[in-house]
Coordinates of C-alpha atoms and ligand atoms in Angstrom, one line a residue:
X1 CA 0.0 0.0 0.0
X2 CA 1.4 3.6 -0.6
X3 CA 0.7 6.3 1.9
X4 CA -1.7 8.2 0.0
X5 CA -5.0 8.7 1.5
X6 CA -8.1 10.2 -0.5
X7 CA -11.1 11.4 0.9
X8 CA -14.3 9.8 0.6
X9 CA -17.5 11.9 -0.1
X10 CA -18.5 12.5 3.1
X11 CA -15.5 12.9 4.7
X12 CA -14.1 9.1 4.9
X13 CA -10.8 8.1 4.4
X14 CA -9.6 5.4 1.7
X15 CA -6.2 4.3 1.3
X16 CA -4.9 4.0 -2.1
X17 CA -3.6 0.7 -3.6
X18 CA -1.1 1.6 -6.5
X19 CA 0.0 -2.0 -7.1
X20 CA -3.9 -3.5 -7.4
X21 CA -3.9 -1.9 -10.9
X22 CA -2.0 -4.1 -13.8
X23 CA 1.1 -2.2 -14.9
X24 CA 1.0 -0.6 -18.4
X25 CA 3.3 -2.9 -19.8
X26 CA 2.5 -6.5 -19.3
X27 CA 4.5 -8.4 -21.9
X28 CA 1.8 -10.9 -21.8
X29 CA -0.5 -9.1 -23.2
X30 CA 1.8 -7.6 -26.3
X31 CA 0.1 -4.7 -27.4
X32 CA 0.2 -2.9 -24.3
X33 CA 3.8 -2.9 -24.3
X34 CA 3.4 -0.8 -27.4
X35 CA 1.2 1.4 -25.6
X36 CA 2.8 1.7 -22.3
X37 CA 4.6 5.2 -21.6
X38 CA 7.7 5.7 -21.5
X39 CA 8.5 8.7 -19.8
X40 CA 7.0 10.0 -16.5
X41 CA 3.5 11.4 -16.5
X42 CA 2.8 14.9 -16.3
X43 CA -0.1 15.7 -14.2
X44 CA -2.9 17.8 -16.5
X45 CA -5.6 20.1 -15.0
X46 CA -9.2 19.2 -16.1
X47 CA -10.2 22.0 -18.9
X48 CA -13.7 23.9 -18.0
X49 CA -15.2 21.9 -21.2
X50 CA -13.8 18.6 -19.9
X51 CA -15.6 19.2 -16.2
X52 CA -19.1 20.4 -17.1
X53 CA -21.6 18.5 -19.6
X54 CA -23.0 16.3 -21.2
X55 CA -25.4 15.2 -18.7
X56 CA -27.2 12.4 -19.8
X57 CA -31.3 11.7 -19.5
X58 CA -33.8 8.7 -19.4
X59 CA -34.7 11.1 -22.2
X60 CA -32.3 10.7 -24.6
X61 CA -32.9 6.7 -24.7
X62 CA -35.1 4.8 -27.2
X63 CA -37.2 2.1 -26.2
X64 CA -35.2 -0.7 -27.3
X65 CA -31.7 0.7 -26.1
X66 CA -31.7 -1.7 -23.4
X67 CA -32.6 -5.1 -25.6
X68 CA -29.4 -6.0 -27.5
X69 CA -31.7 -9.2 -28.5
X70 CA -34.4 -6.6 -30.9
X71 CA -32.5 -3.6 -31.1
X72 CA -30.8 -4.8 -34.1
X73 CA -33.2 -6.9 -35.9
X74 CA -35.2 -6.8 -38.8
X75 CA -38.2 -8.0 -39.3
X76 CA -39.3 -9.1 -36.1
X77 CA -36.7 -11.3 -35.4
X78 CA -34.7 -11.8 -33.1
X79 CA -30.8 -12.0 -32.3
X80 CA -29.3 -15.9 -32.1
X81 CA -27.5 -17.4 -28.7
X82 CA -28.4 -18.0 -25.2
X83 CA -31.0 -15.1 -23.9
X84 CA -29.9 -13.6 -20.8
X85 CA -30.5 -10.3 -18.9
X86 CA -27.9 -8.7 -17.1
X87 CA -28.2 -6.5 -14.2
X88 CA -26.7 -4.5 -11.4
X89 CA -26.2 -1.1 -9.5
X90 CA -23.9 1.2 -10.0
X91 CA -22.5 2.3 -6.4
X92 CA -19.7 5.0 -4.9
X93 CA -17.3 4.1 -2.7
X94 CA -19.8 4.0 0.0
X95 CA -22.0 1.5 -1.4
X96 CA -24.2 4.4 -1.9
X97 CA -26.4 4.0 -5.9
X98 CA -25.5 6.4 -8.3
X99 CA -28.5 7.2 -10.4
X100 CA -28.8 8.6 -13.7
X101 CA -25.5 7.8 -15.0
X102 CA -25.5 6.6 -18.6
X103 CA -24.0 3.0 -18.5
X104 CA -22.9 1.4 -22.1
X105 CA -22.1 -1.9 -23.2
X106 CA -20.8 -3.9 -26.3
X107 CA -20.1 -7.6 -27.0
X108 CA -19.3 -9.8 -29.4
X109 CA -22.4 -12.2 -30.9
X110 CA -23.4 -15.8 -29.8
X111 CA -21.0 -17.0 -31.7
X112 CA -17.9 -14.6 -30.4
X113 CA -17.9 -12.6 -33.9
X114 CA -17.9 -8.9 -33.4
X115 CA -19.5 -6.1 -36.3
X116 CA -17.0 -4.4 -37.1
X117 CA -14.9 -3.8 -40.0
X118 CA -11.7 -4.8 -38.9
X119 CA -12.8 -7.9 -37.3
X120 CA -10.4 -10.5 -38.5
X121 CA -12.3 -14.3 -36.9
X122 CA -14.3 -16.0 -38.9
X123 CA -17.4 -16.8 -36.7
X124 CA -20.7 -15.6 -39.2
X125 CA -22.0 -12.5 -38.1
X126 CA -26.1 -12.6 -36.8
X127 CA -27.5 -10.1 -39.1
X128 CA -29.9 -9.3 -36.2
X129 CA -27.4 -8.9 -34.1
X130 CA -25.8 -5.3 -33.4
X131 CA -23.6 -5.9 -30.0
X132 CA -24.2 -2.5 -28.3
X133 CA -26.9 -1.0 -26.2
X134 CA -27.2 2.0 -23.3
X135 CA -28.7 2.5 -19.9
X136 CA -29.0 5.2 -17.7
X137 CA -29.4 4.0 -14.1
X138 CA -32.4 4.5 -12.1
X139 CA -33.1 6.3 -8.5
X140 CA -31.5 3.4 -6.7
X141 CA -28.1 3.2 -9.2
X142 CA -29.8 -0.4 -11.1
X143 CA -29.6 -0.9 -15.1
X144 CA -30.6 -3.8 -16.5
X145 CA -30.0 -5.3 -20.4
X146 CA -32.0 -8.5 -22.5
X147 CA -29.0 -9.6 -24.5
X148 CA -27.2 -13.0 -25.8
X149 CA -24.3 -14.7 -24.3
X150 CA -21.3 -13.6 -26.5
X151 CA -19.0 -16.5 -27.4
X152 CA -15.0 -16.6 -26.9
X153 CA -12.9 -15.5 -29.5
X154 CA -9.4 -16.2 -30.6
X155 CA -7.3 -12.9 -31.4
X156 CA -3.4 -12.3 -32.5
X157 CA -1.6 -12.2 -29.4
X158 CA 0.8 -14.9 -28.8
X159 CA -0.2 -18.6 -31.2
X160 CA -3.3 -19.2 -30.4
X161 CA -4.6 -17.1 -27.3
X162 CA -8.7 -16.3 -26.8
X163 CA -10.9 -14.0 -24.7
X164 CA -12.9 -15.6 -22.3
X165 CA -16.6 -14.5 -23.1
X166 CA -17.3 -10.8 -21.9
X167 CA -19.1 -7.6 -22.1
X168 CA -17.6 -4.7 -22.3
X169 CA -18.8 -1.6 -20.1
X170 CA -18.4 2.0 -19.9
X171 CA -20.0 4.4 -17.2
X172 CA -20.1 8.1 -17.7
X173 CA -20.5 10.7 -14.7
X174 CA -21.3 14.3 -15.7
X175 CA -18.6 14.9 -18.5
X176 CA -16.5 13.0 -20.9
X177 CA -13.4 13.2 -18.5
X178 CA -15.0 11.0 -16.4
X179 CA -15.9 8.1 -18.7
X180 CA -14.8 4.7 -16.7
X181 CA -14.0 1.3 -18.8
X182 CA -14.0 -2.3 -17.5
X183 CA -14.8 -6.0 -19.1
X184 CA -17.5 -8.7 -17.3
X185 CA -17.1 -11.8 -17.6
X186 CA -19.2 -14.8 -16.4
X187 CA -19.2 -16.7 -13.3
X188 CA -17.9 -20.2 -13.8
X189 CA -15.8 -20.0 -17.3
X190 CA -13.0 -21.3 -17.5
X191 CA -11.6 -19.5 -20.2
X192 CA -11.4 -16.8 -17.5
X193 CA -8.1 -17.8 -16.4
X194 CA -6.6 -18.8 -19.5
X195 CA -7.0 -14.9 -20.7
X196 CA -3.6 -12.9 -21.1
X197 CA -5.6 -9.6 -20.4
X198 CA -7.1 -11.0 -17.5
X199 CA -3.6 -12.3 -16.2
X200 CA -2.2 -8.9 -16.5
X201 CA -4.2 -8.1 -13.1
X202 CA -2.1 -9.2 -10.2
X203 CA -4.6 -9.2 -7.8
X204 CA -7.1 -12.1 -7.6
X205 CA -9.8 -10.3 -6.1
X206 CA -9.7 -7.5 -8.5
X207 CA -10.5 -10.2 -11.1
X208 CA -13.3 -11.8 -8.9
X209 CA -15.1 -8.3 -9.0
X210 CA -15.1 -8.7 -12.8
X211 CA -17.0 -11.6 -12.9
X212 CA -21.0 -11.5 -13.2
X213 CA -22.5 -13.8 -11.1
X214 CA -25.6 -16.0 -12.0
X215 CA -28.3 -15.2 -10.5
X216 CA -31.3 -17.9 -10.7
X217 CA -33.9 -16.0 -8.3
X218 CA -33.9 -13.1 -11.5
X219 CA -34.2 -15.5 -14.8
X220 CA -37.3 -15.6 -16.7
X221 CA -39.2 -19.0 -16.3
X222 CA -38.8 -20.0 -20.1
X223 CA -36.8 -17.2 -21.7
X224 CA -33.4 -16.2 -20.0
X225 CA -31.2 -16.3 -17.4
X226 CA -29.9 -13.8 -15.3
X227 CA -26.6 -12.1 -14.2
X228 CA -25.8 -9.7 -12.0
X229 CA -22.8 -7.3 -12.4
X230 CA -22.4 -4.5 -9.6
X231 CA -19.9 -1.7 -10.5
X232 CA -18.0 0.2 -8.1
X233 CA -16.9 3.5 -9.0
X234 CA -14.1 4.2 -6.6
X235 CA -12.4 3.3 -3.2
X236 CA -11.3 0.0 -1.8
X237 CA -13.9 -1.9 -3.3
X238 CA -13.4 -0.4 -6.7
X239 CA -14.0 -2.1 -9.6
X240 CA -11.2 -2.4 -11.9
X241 CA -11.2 0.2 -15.0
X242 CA -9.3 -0.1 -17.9
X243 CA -8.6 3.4 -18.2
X244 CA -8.2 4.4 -14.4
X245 CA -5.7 3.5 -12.0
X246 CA -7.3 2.4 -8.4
X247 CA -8.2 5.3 -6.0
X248 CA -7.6 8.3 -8.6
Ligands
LIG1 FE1 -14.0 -7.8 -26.5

């Protein structure tokens, strides 16, 4: 632990973990060695257009945001692959819900294939399928999705490494600079521990916070089953972010 203590919200203290966070380069995972800096950071003030805006609003959503299974399709039809909603609540580092914060997601199809144009695997895209969807949380920090259960997929790393099955998330608070970016992954895979990315994070429990956990009391009788994925924007229960180190 370093000595660096943050305050909470309301006035708590919580002590800062800087070696709970991977390190930027993990030769493991090869493309972040590429990416990793090389010379010591310079500390940046936030700019006034960085700290205010966009605030987001139950408004702004259509109707099928939320239902990665028919938000895609044509026709009526729906999207291929195990039908599964997945939930949680978005708390502070208080355990305290954070409502109407816009919550994103993205994933590759049943059969792990993402859209996209630069997608090299040769899984067949769904064509009622997209892979992306948005919530904004309610008064007591929940979102919820209908989607299906993306499938691994292989990707040029070392010979022959794969992604265990995942969804990716973003959170937003009140402006872009504060956009947070983590991966779920499902309770019970084994591919989990077989990932390179997911072996870049040293600390075991960090990992277990990543993974959604099935929740049978929540499926639908005939239709889907349900996960539950809480995400913890800060302190020592954090979840991990891609694109934030621990207690910042
Ligand atoms: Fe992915």
């Amino acid at each position: 632990m370093s000595g660096i203590i943050l305050p909470g919200a309301d006035g708590m203290l919580f002590q800062r973990d800087r070696d709970w966070h991977p390190p930027a380069d993990t030769p493991g995972y090869k493309s972040s060695t590429f990416r990793a800096p090389r010379h010591s950071l310079l500390a940046l003030g936030p700019t006034r257009s960085e700290m205010t805006g966009p605030t987001f609003g139950h408004e702004k959503l259509g109707e099928l945001d939320n239902d990665l299974i028919r938000n895609f399709s044509q026709d009526g039809n729906e999207a291929i692959g195990q039908r599964m909603i997945v939930y949680g609540q978005v708390l502070d580092e208080n355990a305290r819900p954070v409502p109407d914060t816009l919550v994103e997601y993205w994933q590759a199809n049943a059969g792990g294939r993402y859209r996209h144009k630069k997608e090299g695997y040769l899984a067949a895209l769904d064509p009622n399928f997209g892979g992306f969807g948005r919530s904004i949380t309610d008064e007591n920090g929940f979102y919820h999705f209908r989607t299906v259960k993306p499938g691994a997929y292989p990707w040029p790393n070392g010979g022959n490494d794969w992604r265990p099955a995942h969804i990716h998330f973003s959170v937003f608070g009140h402006a872009f600079a504060q956009r947070l970016i983590t991966q779920m992954y499902f309770e019970g895979d084994p591919m989990i521990w077989q990932c390179p990315i997911v072996a870049t994070i040293p600390d075991k429990a960090a990992i277990d916070q990543l993974i959604a956990r099935l929740d049978r009391h929540n499926t639908t009788p005939m239709d889907a089953l349900a996960y539950r994925f809480d995400i913890v924007l800060r302190g020592r229960r954090s979840t991990m972010f891609e694109n934030k180190l621990e207690g910042n």
